[in-house]
PDB file of C-alpha atoms in Angstrom:
ATOM      1  CA  MET G1393      -0.029  -0.062   0.028  1.00 59.00           C
ATOM      2  CA  PRO G1394       1.376   3.430  -0.820  1.00 82.00           C
ATOM      3  CA  VAL G1395       2.698   5.481   2.020  1.00 84.00           C
ATOM      4  CA  ALA G1396       0.318   8.309   1.314  1.00 87.00           C
ATOM      5  CA  ARG G1397      -2.658   6.101   1.696  1.00 90.00           C
ATOM      6  CA  VAL G1398      -1.217   4.638   4.963  1.00 90.00           C
ATOM      7  CA  TYR G1399      -0.584   8.167   6.152  1.00 90.00           C
ATOM      8  CA  LEU G1400      -4.124   9.299   5.489  1.00 92.00           C
ATOM      9  CA  THR G1401      -5.684   6.213   7.066  1.00 91.00           C
ATOM     10  CA  GLN G1402      -3.431   6.662  10.187  1.00 92.00           C
ATOM     11  CA  LEU G1403      -4.419  10.368  10.261  1.00 91.00           C
ATOM     12  CA  LEU G1404      -8.137   9.588  10.242  1.00 93.00           C
ATOM     13  CA  LEU G1405      -7.746   6.834  12.805  1.00 92.00           C
ATOM     14  CA  SER G1406      -5.544   9.065  15.110  1.00 92.00           C
ATOM     15  CA  THR G1407      -8.118  11.813  14.905  1.00 92.00           C
ATOM     16  CA  LEU G1408     -10.869   9.436  15.796  1.00 92.00           C
ATOM     17  CA  TYR G1409      -8.858   8.133  18.833  1.00 90.00           C
ATOM     18  CA  ALA G1410      -7.967  11.641  19.886  1.00 90.00           C
ATOM     19  CA  GLY G1411     -11.608  12.785  19.884  1.00 87.00           C
ATOM     20  CA  LEU G1412     -12.764   9.752  21.804  1.00 87.00           C
ATOM     21  CA  PHE G1413     -10.061  10.267  24.414  1.00 84.00           C
ATOM     22  CA  LEU G1414     -10.860  13.912  24.762  1.00 82.00           C
ATOM     23  CA  SER G1415     -14.571  13.206  25.142  1.00 80.00           C
ATOM     24  CA  LEU G1416     -14.092  10.709  27.965  1.00 75.00           C
ATOM     25  CA  VAL G1417     -13.495  13.416  30.556  1.00 68.00           C
ATOM     26  CA  PRO G1418     -16.596  15.601  29.908  1.00 68.00           C
ATOM     27  CA  ILE G1419     -18.757  12.592  29.489  1.00 69.00           C
ATOM     28  CA  ALA G1420     -17.488  11.093  32.804  1.00 66.00           C
ATOM     29  CA  ALA G1421     -17.941  14.430  34.452  1.00 63.00           C
ATOM     30  CA  GLY G1422     -21.454  14.861  33.118  1.00 61.00           C
ATOM     31  CA  VAL G1423     -22.509  11.353  34.305  1.00 64.00           C
ATOM     32  CA  ALA G1424     -21.018  12.003  37.748  1.00 58.00           C
ATOM     33  CA  MET G1425     -23.066  15.242  38.022  1.00 55.00           C
ATOM     34  CA  LEU G1426     -26.155  13.460  37.107  1.00 58.00           C
ATOM     35  CA  LEU G1427     -25.576  10.477  39.436  1.00 55.00           C
ATOM     36  CA  LEU G1428     -24.250  12.323  42.544  1.00 54.00           C
ATOM     37  CA  PRO G1429     -26.785  13.618  44.952  1.00 59.00           C
ATOM     38  CA  PRO G1430     -27.290  17.454  45.037  1.00 59.00           C
ATOM     39  CA  ALA G1431     -26.225  17.546  48.632  1.00 60.00           C
ATOM     40  CA  ILE G1432     -22.802  16.086  47.884  1.00 56.00           C
ATOM     41  CA  LEU G1433     -22.363  18.470  44.820  1.00 50.00           C
ATOM     42  CA  HIS G1434     -23.224  21.373  47.013  1.00 56.00           C
ATOM     43  CA  GLU G1435     -20.849  20.203  49.860  1.00 53.00           C
ATOM     44  CA  TRP G1436     -17.940  20.063  47.413  1.00 48.00           C
ATOM     45  CA  GLY G1437     -18.816  23.482  46.011  1.00 51.00           C
ATOM     46  CA  LEU G1438     -20.082  22.212  42.702  1.00 52.00           C
ATOM     47  CA  HIS G1439     -23.177  23.211  40.865  1.00 54.00           C
ATOM     48  CA  PRO G1440     -24.926  21.241  38.103  1.00 51.00           C
ATOM     49  CA  GLY G1441     -24.955  22.252  34.476  1.00 51.00           C
ATOM     50  CA  ARG G1442     -23.412  25.427  33.069  1.00 52.00           C
ATOM     51  CA  ALA G1443     -22.922  27.021  36.560  1.00 54.00           C
ATOM     52  CA  ALA G1444     -20.245  24.354  37.128  1.00 54.00           C
ATOM     53  CA  LEU G1445     -18.399  25.131  33.982  1.00 56.00           C
ATOM     54  CA  LEU G1446     -18.302  28.829  34.833  1.00 59.00           C
ATOM     55  CA  GLN G1447     -17.268  28.315  38.421  1.00 59.00           C
ATOM     56  CA  HIS G1448     -14.432  25.972  37.530  1.00 63.00           C
ATOM     57  CA  ARG G1449     -13.441  27.378  34.253  1.00 68.00           C
ATOM     58  CA  GLU G1450      -9.766  27.955  34.974  1.00 71.00           C
ATOM     59  CA  ALA G1451      -9.303  24.471  36.368  1.00 71.00           C
ATOM     60  CA  LEU G1452     -11.112  23.040  33.338  1.00 75.00           C
ATOM     61  CA  TYR G1453      -8.621  24.935  31.043  1.00 80.00           C
ATOM     62  CA  TRP G1454      -5.646  23.503  32.841  1.00 82.00           C
ATOM     63  CA  LEU G1455      -7.263  19.972  32.824  1.00 79.00           C
ATOM     64  CA  THR G1456      -7.831  20.276  29.046  1.00 82.00           C
ATOM     65  CA  ALA G1457      -4.526  21.500  28.427  1.00 85.00           C
ATOM     66  CA  GLY G1458      -2.939  18.488  30.167  1.00 86.00           C
ATOM     67  CA  LEU G1459      -5.123  16.081  28.300  1.00 85.00           C
ATOM     68  CA  MET G1460      -4.367  17.827  25.074  1.00 89.00           C
ATOM     69  CA  SER G1461      -0.625  17.456  25.697  1.00 90.00           C
ATOM     70  CA  ILE G1462      -1.032  13.666  26.247  1.00 90.00           C
ATOM     71  CA  THR G1463      -3.239  13.380  23.195  1.00 91.00           C
ATOM     72  CA  LEU G1464      -0.927  15.360  20.868  1.00 92.00           C
ATOM     73  CA  ALA G1465       2.185  13.234  21.945  1.00 92.00           C
ATOM     74  CA  ALA G1466       0.322  10.003  21.298  1.00 92.00           C
ATOM     75  CA  PHE G1467      -0.873  11.456  18.153  1.00 92.00           C
ATOM     76  CA  TYR G1468       2.465  12.391  16.795  1.00 92.00           C
ATOM     77  CA  TYR G1469       4.029   9.124  18.026  1.00 92.00           C
ATOM     78  CA  GLY G1470       1.396   7.203  15.991  1.00 91.00           C
ATOM     79  CA  MET G1471       1.998   9.306  12.933  1.00 91.00           C
ATOM     80  CA  GLY G1472       5.595   9.166  13.310  1.00 91.00           C
ATOM     81  CA  ARG G1473       5.475   5.327  12.860  1.00 90.00           C
ATOM     82  CA  VAL G1474       4.100   5.850   9.359  1.00 90.00           C
ATOM     83  CA  ILE G1475       6.382   8.791   8.449  1.00 91.00           C
ATOM     84  CA  VAL G1476       9.428   6.619   8.907  1.00 89.00           C
ATOM     85  CA  LEU G1477       8.151   4.361   6.090  1.00 88.00           C
ATOM     86  CA  ALA G1478       8.292   7.240   3.552  1.00 87.00           C
ATOM     87  CA  LYS G1479      11.286   8.113   1.505  1.00 88.00           C
ATOM     88  CA  PRO G1480      13.743  10.523   3.248  1.00 88.00           C
ATOM     89  CA  ARG G1481      12.947  13.371   0.859  1.00 90.00           C
ATOM     90  CA  TRP G1482       9.255  13.273   1.690  1.00 91.00           C
ATOM     91  CA  ARG G1483       9.474  12.875   5.466  1.00 90.00           C
ATOM     92  CA  PRO G1484       9.788  16.654   6.011  1.00 91.00           C
ATOM     93  CA  ALA G1485       6.622  17.276   4.108  1.00 92.00           C
ATOM     94  CA  TYR G1486       4.741  14.605   6.158  1.00 92.00           C
ATOM     95  CA  GLN G1487       6.129  16.013   9.473  1.00 93.00           C
ATOM     96  CA  THR G1488       5.082  19.521   8.500  1.00 94.00           C
ATOM     97  CA  THR G1489       1.630  18.340   7.560  1.00 94.00           C
ATOM     98  CA  THR G1490       1.250  16.422  10.841  1.00 94.00           C
ATOM     99  CA  LEU G1491       2.379  19.513  12.851  1.00 94.00           C
ATOM    100  CA  LEU G1492      -0.035  21.776  11.032  1.00 95.00           C
ATOM    101  CA  TYR G1493      -2.810  19.341  11.481  1.00 95.00           C
ATOM    102  CA  MET G1494      -2.159  19.146  15.175  1.00 94.00           C
ATOM    103  CA  LEU G1495      -2.127  22.859  15.522  1.00 94.00           C
ATOM    104  CA  LEU G1496      -5.430  22.997  13.679  1.00 93.00           C
ATOM    105  CA  MET G1497      -6.870  20.326  15.931  1.00 92.00           C
ATOM    106  CA  SER G1498      -5.631  22.185  19.088  1.00 92.00           C
ATOM    107  CA  TYR G1499      -7.270  25.346  17.750  1.00 92.00           C
ATOM    108  CA  GLY G1500     -10.536  23.604  17.215  1.00 89.00           C
ATOM    109  CA  VAL G1501     -10.444  22.157  20.681  1.00 88.00           C
ATOM    110  CA  ALA G1502      -9.650  25.637  22.235  1.00 88.00           C
ATOM    111  CA  ILE G1503     -12.649  27.109  20.304  1.00 88.00           C
ATOM    112  CA  ALA G1504     -15.034  24.425  21.541  1.00 84.00           C
ATOM    113  CA  LEU G1505     -13.795  24.789  25.179  1.00 82.00           C
ATOM    114  CA  VAL G1506     -13.929  28.581  25.303  1.00 83.00           C
ATOM    115  CA  THR G1507     -17.261  28.642  23.605  1.00 82.00           C
ATOM    116  CA  THR G1508     -18.782  26.036  26.006  1.00 77.00           C
ATOM    117  CA  THR G1509     -17.483  27.803  29.064  1.00 79.00           C
ATOM    118  CA  ARG G1510     -18.195  31.302  28.237  1.00 82.00           C
ATOM    119  CA  PRO G1511     -20.944  32.982  30.215  1.00 84.00           C
ATOM    120  CA  HIS G1512     -24.431  33.417  28.765  1.00 87.00           C
ATOM    121  CA  TYR G1513     -24.987  37.098  28.120  1.00 91.00           C
ATOM    122  CA  ARG G1514     -28.496  38.494  28.321  1.00 91.00           C
ATOM    123  CA  GLN G1515     -30.650  41.602  29.103  1.00 93.00           C
ATOM    124  CA  CYS G1516     -28.670  43.746  26.693  1.00 94.00           C
ATOM    125  CA  GLU G1517     -31.022  46.661  26.748  1.00 94.00           C
ATOM    126  CA  MET G1518     -30.968  46.880  30.507  1.00 95.00           C
ATOM    127  CA  TYR G1519     -27.166  46.623  30.817  1.00 95.00           C
ATOM    128  CA  THR G1520     -26.720  49.053  27.876  1.00 96.00           C
ATOM    129  CA  GLN G1521     -28.614  51.797  29.746  1.00 94.00           C
ATOM    130  CA  LYS G1522     -27.181  50.925  33.161  1.00 94.00           C
ATOM    131  CA  LEU G1523     -23.531  51.157  32.035  1.00 94.00           C
ATOM    132  CA  ASN G1524     -23.899  54.269  29.930  1.00 94.00           C
ATOM    133  CA  GLY G1525     -23.767  52.569  26.400  1.00 92.00           C
ATOM    134  CA  GLY G1526     -25.993  53.434  23.412  1.00 94.00           C
ATOM    135  CA  LEU G1527     -25.507  55.499  20.420  1.00 95.00           C
ATOM    136  CA  ARG G1528     -22.262  57.745  20.128  1.00 94.00           C
ATOM    137  CA  GLU G1529     -20.714  59.702  17.266  1.00 93.00           C
ATOM    138  CA  TYR G1530     -17.183  59.640  16.411  1.00 93.00           C
ATOM    139  CA  ARG G1531     -15.619  61.458  13.372  1.00 90.00           C
ATOM    140  CA  GLY G1532     -19.123  62.025  11.848  1.00 89.00           C
ATOM    141  CA  GLU G1533     -19.990  58.358  12.040  1.00 92.00           C
ATOM    142  CA  GLN G1534     -22.612  56.942  14.461  1.00 94.00           C
ATOM    143  CA  PHE G1535     -21.898  53.876  16.483  1.00 95.00           C
ATOM    144  CA  ARG G1536     -24.012  51.797  18.802  1.00 96.00           C
ATOM    145  CA  ILE G1537     -22.314  50.503  21.963  1.00 96.00           C
ATOM    146  CA  GLU G1538     -24.199  47.392  23.249  1.00 96.00           C
ATOM    147  CA  LEU G1539     -23.504  45.850  26.698  1.00 96.00           C
ATOM    148  CA  CYS G1540     -24.914  42.663  27.873  1.00 96.00           C
ATOM    149  CA  GLY G1541     -24.353  40.798  31.280  1.00 93.00           C
ATOM    150  CA  SER G1542     -24.344  37.321  32.678  1.00 89.00           C
ATOM    151  CA  GLY G1543     -25.958  38.249  36.066  1.00 86.00           C
ATOM    152  CA  SER G1544     -24.057  39.029  39.285  1.00 82.00           C
ATOM    153  CA  ASP G1545     -22.722  36.256  41.486  1.00 79.00           C
ATOM    154  CA  ALA G1546     -22.454  36.127  45.285  1.00 75.00           C
ATOM    155  CA  ASP G1547     -19.615  38.742  45.227  1.00 77.00           C
ATOM    156  CA  ARG G1548     -21.753  40.982  43.113  1.00 83.00           C
ATOM    157  CA  ARG G1549     -19.421  40.392  40.146  1.00 85.00           C
ATOM    158  CA  ASP G1550     -20.998  40.593  36.615  1.00 90.00           C
ATOM    159  CA  HIS G1551     -19.398  39.407  33.482  1.00 91.00           C
ATOM    160  CA  ILE G1552     -20.025  41.871  30.802  1.00 93.00           C
ATOM    161  CA  ARG G1553     -19.741  41.627  26.996  1.00 94.00           C
ATOM    162  CA  LEU G1554     -19.273  45.003  25.048  1.00 95.00           C
ATOM    163  CA  ARG G1555     -19.997  45.093  21.289  1.00 95.00           C
ATOM    164  CA  ILE G1556     -19.603  48.083  18.888  1.00 96.00           C
ATOM    165  CA  PHE G1557     -21.766  48.338  15.842  1.00 96.00           C
ATOM    166  CA  ASP G1558     -21.533  50.924  13.047  1.00 92.00           C
ATOM    167  CA  GLU G1559     -24.478  52.737  11.610  1.00 91.00           C
ATOM    168  CA  LYS G1560     -25.016  50.000   9.045  1.00 90.00           C
ATOM    169  CA  GLY G1561     -25.253  47.441  11.818  1.00 90.00           C
ATOM    170  CA  GLU G1562     -21.932  45.867  11.181  1.00 93.00           C
ATOM    171  CA  TRP G1563     -20.144  44.407  14.174  1.00 93.00           C
ATOM    172  CA  ARG G1564     -16.905  46.241  14.510  1.00 94.00           C
ATOM    173  CA  ALA G1565     -15.350  45.442  17.948  1.00 94.00           C
ATOM    174  CA  VAL G1566     -15.856  43.398  21.033  1.00 94.00           C
ATOM    175  CA  ARG G1567     -14.566  43.353  24.670  1.00 93.00           C
ATOM    176  CA  TYR G1568     -15.185  41.321  27.675  1.00 92.00           C
ATOM    177  CA  PHE G1569     -14.768  42.488  31.243  1.00 91.00           C
ATOM    178  CA  THR G1570     -16.179  42.361  34.760  1.00 89.00           C
ATOM    179  CA  VAL G1571     -18.020  44.900  36.878  1.00 90.00           C
ATOM    180  CA  ARG G1572     -18.529  44.703  40.624  1.00 87.00           C
ATOM    181  CA  TRP G1573     -21.663  46.318  41.709  1.00 88.00           C
ATOM    182  CA  GLY G1574     -21.213  48.448  44.804  1.00 83.00           C
ATOM    183  CA  GLY G1575     -17.504  47.983  44.757  1.00 78.00           C
ATOM    184  CA  PRO G1576     -14.614  50.617  44.565  1.00 77.00           C
ATOM    185  CA  TYR G1577     -14.408  50.412  40.659  1.00 76.00           C
ATOM    186  CA  PRO G1578     -16.435  52.822  38.421  1.00 83.00           C
ATOM    187  CA  VAL G1579     -18.966  50.971  36.317  1.00 88.00           C
ATOM    188  CA  LEU G1580     -20.015  53.514  33.674  1.00 92.00           C
ATOM    189  CA  LEU G1581     -18.451  53.874  30.395  1.00 94.00           C
ATOM    190  CA  ASP G1582     -16.331  57.119  30.057  1.00 92.00           C
ATOM    191  CA  TYR G1583     -16.245  58.856  26.769  1.00 94.00           C
ATOM    192  CA  ALA G1584     -13.572  61.036  25.138  1.00 91.00           C
ATOM    193  CA  ARG G1585     -13.107  62.670  21.746  1.00 90.00           C
ATOM    194  CA  ASP G1586     -11.267  59.604  20.107  1.00 92.00           C
ATOM    195  CA  HIS G1587     -11.892  56.801  22.517  1.00 93.00           C
ATOM    196  CA  PHE G1588     -13.951  55.614  25.491  1.00 93.00           C
ATOM    197  CA  ALA G1589     -12.888  53.758  28.616  1.00 93.00           C
ATOM    198  CA  TYR G1590     -14.383  51.026  30.618  1.00 92.00           C
ATOM    199  CA  PHE G1591     -13.240  49.596  34.081  1.00 90.00           C
ATOM    200  CA  ASP G1592     -12.428  45.941  34.415  1.00 88.00           C
ATOM    201  CA  ALA G1593     -12.817  44.814  38.039  1.00 85.00           C
ATOM    202  CA  SER G1594     -11.312  41.364  37.235  1.00 78.00           C
ATOM    203  CA  GLU G1595      -7.855  42.834  36.976  1.00 60.00           C
ATOM    204  CA  GLY G1596      -7.544  43.444  40.817  1.00 57.00           C
ATOM    205  CA  GLU G1597      -6.641  46.513  42.670  1.00 55.00           C
ATOM    206  CA  ASP G1598      -2.954  46.391  41.916  1.00 51.00           C
ATOM    207  CA  GLU G1599      -3.523  46.193  38.157  1.00 55.00           C
ATOM    208  CA  ASP G1600      -4.413  48.797  35.574  1.00 71.00           C
ATOM    209  CA  PHE G1601      -8.158  48.205  35.484  1.00 81.00           C
ATOM    210  CA  VAL G1602      -8.813  51.183  33.066  1.00 87.00           C
ATOM    211  CA  LYS G1603      -9.208  49.778  29.522  1.00 89.00           C
ATOM    212  CA  VAL G1604      -9.397  52.130  26.506  1.00 92.00           C
ATOM    213  CA  VAL G1605     -11.145  51.442  23.198  1.00 94.00           C
ATOM    214  CA  PRO G1606     -10.035  53.591  20.227  1.00 94.00           C
ATOM    215  CA  MET G1607     -12.966  54.994  18.245  1.00 94.00           C
ATOM    216  CA  PRO G1608     -13.673  54.511  15.460  1.00 92.00           C
ATOM    217  CA  PRO G1609     -12.609  50.776  15.975  1.00 93.00           C
ATOM    218  CA  THR G1610      -9.491  49.668  14.425  1.00 93.00           C
ATOM    219  CA  LEU G1611      -8.805  47.059  11.757  1.00 93.00           C
ATOM    220  CA  ALA G1612      -7.527  44.742  14.500  1.00 92.00           C
ATOM    221  CA  ASP G1613     -10.815  45.219  16.394  1.00 92.00           C
ATOM    222  CA  TRP G1614     -12.778  44.278  13.216  1.00 92.00           C
ATOM    223  CA  LEU G1615     -10.592  41.094  12.699  1.00 91.00           C
ATOM    224  CA  SER G1616     -11.012  40.020  16.301  1.00 89.00           C
ATOM    225  CA  THR G1617     -14.788  39.838  15.794  1.00 89.00           C
ATOM    226  CA  ARG G1618     -14.424  37.352  12.949  1.00 88.00           C
ATOM    227  CA  ILE G1619     -11.684  35.158  13.961  1.00 87.00           C
ATOM    228  CA  PRO G1620     -12.404  32.866  16.856  1.00 81.00           C
ATOM    229  CA  LEU G1621     -10.320  33.307  20.079  1.00 78.00           C
ATOM    230  CA  LEU G1622      -8.985  36.699  19.065  1.00 76.00           C
ATOM    231  CA  ASP G1623     -11.838  38.300  20.868  1.00 71.00           C
TER     232      ASP G1623
END
């Protein structure tokens, strides 16, 4: 059998094995959340459903990174056993293809993970009014600044999504930050001639929690709204 066909077959099988392995942990966690009594979950500080994902998001990221490292190592080892069968002049091409495929696979897993664990933003009209968003004009062009929130937690912290639309309704920029109701941080957007500022309470008191958004939004802002994970 030609090496190219063996390579493609191994690539498909390795992808299938990697997907099955990475699926085991969320499946096992989901089954455990369903089977364990609510009293035990509450005692451990866990909450069923999406709340658990948000509560332990950072730990989930680290766990996924560890599992992904193991998966990629096994994936490359399996592909390497096929690559050595190729002629020496073709091996660099197969290795490069494998590494690019692994990078693409990691990117896909990262997109799925971040999308799954991202807060559910809602009540956009209320948050827009409450945080001083709405219609603003810069350089003769009108922009709509929309803010949506996830709802405050026990510490009165609220995850906010800020999106900017131009007068044609095109999405031009996005930001994510945290406000703390009743805390020491300002919560209202602060406007200037060529930018506006928001205050991110997630940075901590020792960090620069004032964030500036140039107006009109830049090309980098526009790209970040269209390429996953750049936002």
